């Protein structure tokens, strides 16, 4: 009977160690879950999105979105240069017309 008692003590000790190990593992997983939840909250706050699928889609499409924005910037810069060139040409025409009018007015 003493053997049975020793066996029960050993089983109790093993179960207690196993229980402590599981508790430690559970606490570590809980901390990891809290970190993930905090990160998700920051992502939601930064993106304004609450749906996980929408956040993932936005993340997956970010390169395409950046390329589109860069192309829009290039197009806008080209348009600005075209407008500047047009402005310079029109200013030169206006100056030439003003000079012609002044010359004509002076000759009268």
PDB file of C-alpha atoms in Angstrom:
ATOM      1  CA  UNK A   1       0.000   0.000   0.000  1.00  0.00           C
ATOM      2  CA  UNK A   2       2.974   2.243   0.604  1.00  0.00           C
ATOM      3  CA  UNK A   3       3.946   1.765  -3.054  1.00  0.00           C
ATOM      4  CA  UNK A   4       0.510   2.949  -4.110  1.00  0.00           C
ATOM      5  CA  UNK A   5       0.817   5.989  -1.874  1.00  0.00           C
ATOM      6  CA  UNK A   6       4.263   6.809  -3.303  1.00  0.00           C
ATOM      7  CA  UNK A   7       2.862   6.370  -6.804  1.00  0.00           C
ATOM      8  CA  UNK A   8      -0.019   8.766  -6.030  1.00  0.00           C
ATOM      9  CA  UNK A   9       2.433  11.334  -4.616  1.00  0.00           C
ATOM     10  CA  UNK A  10       4.515  11.074  -7.788  1.00  0.00           C
ATOM     11  CA  UNK A  11       1.428  11.442  -9.982  1.00  0.00           C
ATOM     12  CA  UNK A  12       0.283  14.418  -7.923  1.00  0.00           C
ATOM     13  CA  UNK A  13       3.721  16.036  -8.258  1.00  0.00           C
ATOM     14  CA  UNK A  14       3.825  15.387 -12.030  1.00  0.00           C
ATOM     15  CA  UNK A  15       0.339  16.821 -12.456  1.00  0.00           C
ATOM     16  CA  UNK A  16       1.225  19.866 -10.361  1.00  0.00           C
ATOM     17  CA  UNK A  17       4.347  20.497 -12.482  1.00  0.00           C
ATOM     18  CA  UNK A  18       2.338  19.956 -15.655  1.00  0.00           C
ATOM     19  CA  UNK A  19      -0.383  22.299 -14.388  1.00  0.00           C
ATOM     20  CA  UNK A  20       2.193  25.006 -13.603  1.00  0.00           C
ATOM     21  CA  UNK A  21       3.737  24.544 -17.055  1.00  0.00           C
ATOM     22  CA  UNK A  22       0.329  24.899 -18.710  1.00  0.00           C
ATOM     23  CA  UNK A  23      -0.439  27.978 -16.623  1.00  0.00           C
ATOM     24  CA  UNK A  24       2.885  29.572 -17.653  1.00  0.00           C
ATOM     25  CA  UNK A  25       2.177  28.749 -21.297  1.00  0.00           C
ATOM     26  CA  UNK A  26      -1.342  30.172 -21.041  1.00  0.00           C
ATOM     27  CA  UNK A  27      -0.020  33.394 -19.501  1.00  0.00           C
ATOM     28  CA  UNK A  28       2.563  33.743 -22.301  1.00  0.00           C
ATOM     29  CA  UNK A  29      -0.134  33.206 -24.923  1.00  0.00           C
ATOM     30  CA  UNK A  30      -2.365  35.738 -23.190  1.00  0.00           C
ATOM     31  CA  UNK A  31       0.458  38.326 -23.280  1.00  0.00           C
ATOM     32  CA  UNK A  32       1.025  37.587 -26.979  1.00  0.00           C
ATOM     33  CA  UNK A  33      -2.706  37.930 -27.659  1.00  0.00           C
ATOM     34  CA  UNK A  34      -2.750  41.261 -25.800  1.00  0.00           C
ATOM     35  CA  UNK A  35       0.178  42.496 -27.923  1.00  0.00           C
ATOM     36  CA  UNK A  36      -1.582  41.434 -31.118  1.00  0.00           C
ATOM     37  CA  UNK A  37      -4.813  43.096 -30.041  1.00  0.00           C
ATOM     38  CA  UNK A  38      -2.936  46.305 -29.216  1.00  0.00           C
ATOM     39  CA  UNK A  39      -1.214  46.245 -32.614  1.00  0.00           C
ATOM     40  CA  UNK A  40      -4.552  45.620 -34.327  1.00  0.00           C
ATOM     41  CA  UNK A  41      -6.104  48.557 -32.469  1.00  0.00           C
ATOM     42  CA  UNK A  42      -3.261  50.810 -33.640  1.00  0.00           C
ATOM     43  CA  UNK A  43      -3.705  49.588 -37.227  1.00  0.00           C
ATOM     44  CA  UNK A  44      -7.457  50.229 -37.041  1.00  0.00           C
ATOM     45  CA  UNK A  45      -6.826  53.684 -35.661  1.00  0.00           C
ATOM     46  CA  UNK A  46      -4.233  54.516 -38.334  1.00  0.00           C
ATOM     47  CA  UNK A  47      -6.221  53.161 -41.282  1.00  0.00           C
ATOM     48  CA  UNK A  48      -9.714  54.044 -40.159  1.00  0.00           C
ATOM     49  CA  UNK A  49     -10.762  50.521 -41.106  1.00  0.00           C
ATOM     50  CA  UNK A  50     -12.361  48.046 -38.720  1.00  0.00           C
ATOM     51  CA  UNK A  51     -12.749  45.002 -40.971  1.00  0.00           C
ATOM     52  CA  UNK A  52      -9.739  42.677 -40.890  1.00  0.00           C
ATOM     53  CA  UNK A  53     -10.206  41.696 -44.542  1.00  0.00           C
ATOM     54  CA  UNK A  54     -10.262  45.351 -45.611  1.00  0.00           C
ATOM     55  CA  UNK A  55      -7.077  46.026 -43.647  1.00  0.00           C
ATOM     56  CA  UNK A  56      -5.354  43.022 -45.229  1.00  0.00           C
ATOM     57  CA  UNK A  57      -6.515  44.082 -48.712  1.00  0.00           C
ATOM     58  CA  UNK A  58      -5.246  47.616 -48.143  1.00  0.00           C
ATOM     59  CA  UNK A  59      -1.899  46.236 -46.986  1.00  0.00           C
ATOM     60  CA  UNK A  60      -1.643  43.886 -49.966  1.00  0.00           C
ATOM     61  CA  UNK A  61      -2.479  46.683 -52.450  1.00  0.00           C
ATOM     62  CA  UNK A  62      -0.190  49.322 -50.947  1.00  0.00           C
ATOM     63  CA  UNK A  63       2.498  48.910 -53.632  1.00  0.00           C
ATOM     64  CA  UNK A  64      -0.036  49.391 -56.421  1.00  0.00           C
ATOM     65  CA  UNK A  65      -1.513  52.403 -54.640  1.00  0.00           C
ATOM     66  CA  UNK A  66       1.961  53.940 -54.236  1.00  0.00           C
ATOM     67  CA  UNK A  67       2.726  53.385 -57.931  1.00  0.00           C
ATOM     68  CA  UNK A  68      -0.560  55.040 -58.912  1.00  0.00           C
ATOM     69  CA  UNK A  69       0.151  58.015 -56.652  1.00  0.00           C
ATOM     70  CA  UNK A  70       3.664  58.373 -58.052  1.00  0.00           C
ATOM     71  CA  UNK A  71       2.253  58.333 -61.593  1.00  0.00           C
ATOM     72  CA  UNK A  72      -0.286  60.996 -60.640  1.00  0.00           C
ATOM     73  CA  UNK A  73       2.565  63.121 -59.244  1.00  0.00           C
ATOM     74  CA  UNK A  74       4.553  62.740 -62.484  1.00  0.00           C
ATOM     75  CA  UNK A  75       1.483  63.671 -64.525  1.00  0.00           C
ATOM     76  CA  UNK A  76       0.827  66.707 -62.322  1.00  0.00           C
ATOM     77  CA  UNK A  77       4.453  67.850 -62.620  1.00  0.00           C
ATOM     78  CA  UNK A  78       4.319  67.468 -66.412  1.00  0.00           C
ATOM     79  CA  UNK A  79       1.063  69.472 -66.494  1.00  0.00           C
ATOM     80  CA  UNK A  80       2.665  72.197 -64.368  1.00  0.00           C
ATOM     81  CA  UNK A  81       5.631  72.392 -66.747  1.00  0.00           C
ATOM     82  CA  UNK A  82       3.275  72.601 -69.737  1.00  0.00           C
ATOM     83  CA  UNK A  83       1.335  75.391 -68.059  1.00  0.00           C
ATOM     84  CA  UNK A  84       4.543  77.263 -67.234  1.00  0.00           C
ATOM     85  CA  UNK A  85       5.695  77.001 -70.841  1.00  0.00           C
ATOM     86  CA  UNK A  86       2.315  78.229 -72.049  1.00  0.00           C
ATOM     87  CA  UNK A  87       2.453  81.076 -69.550  1.00  0.00           C
ATOM     88  CA  UNK A  88       5.918  82.127 -70.756  1.00  0.00           C
ATOM     89  CA  UNK A  89       4.787  82.021 -74.420  1.00  0.00           C
ATOM     90  CA  UNK A  90       1.649  84.021 -73.683  1.00  0.00           C
ATOM     91  CA  UNK A  91       3.618  86.537 -71.635  1.00  0.00           C
ATOM     92  CA  UNK A  92       6.051  86.965 -74.550  1.00  0.00           C
ATOM     93  CA  UNK A  93       3.142  87.468 -76.966  1.00  0.00           C
ATOM     94  CA  UNK A  94       1.572  89.999 -74.626  1.00  0.00           C
ATOM     95  CA  UNK A  95       4.873  91.844 -74.274  1.00  0.00           C
ATOM     96  CA  UNK A  96       5.304  91.867 -78.053  1.00  0.00           C
ATOM     97  CA  UNK A  97       1.757  93.175 -78.564  1.00  0.00           C
ATOM     98  CA  UNK A  98       2.328  95.841 -75.918  1.00  0.00           C
ATOM     99  CA  UNK A  99       5.524  96.930 -77.642  1.00  0.00           C
ATOM    100  CA  UNK A 100       3.770  97.062 -81.028  1.00  0.00           C
ATOM    101  CA  UNK A 101       0.965  99.181 -79.556  1.00  0.00           C
ATOM    102  CA  UNK A 102       3.429 101.509 -77.856  1.00  0.00           C
ATOM    103  CA  UNK A 103       5.480 101.852 -81.046  1.00  0.00           C
ATOM    104  CA  UNK A 104       2.346 102.479 -83.117  1.00  0.00           C
ATOM    105  CA  UNK A 105       1.066 104.984 -80.568  1.00  0.00           C
ATOM    106  CA  UNK A 106       4.414 106.814 -80.495  1.00  0.00           C
ATOM    107  CA  UNK A 107       4.536 107.046 -84.305  1.00  0.00           C
ATOM    108  CA  UNK A 108       1.214 108.864 -84.504  1.00  0.00           C
TER     109      UNK A 108
END
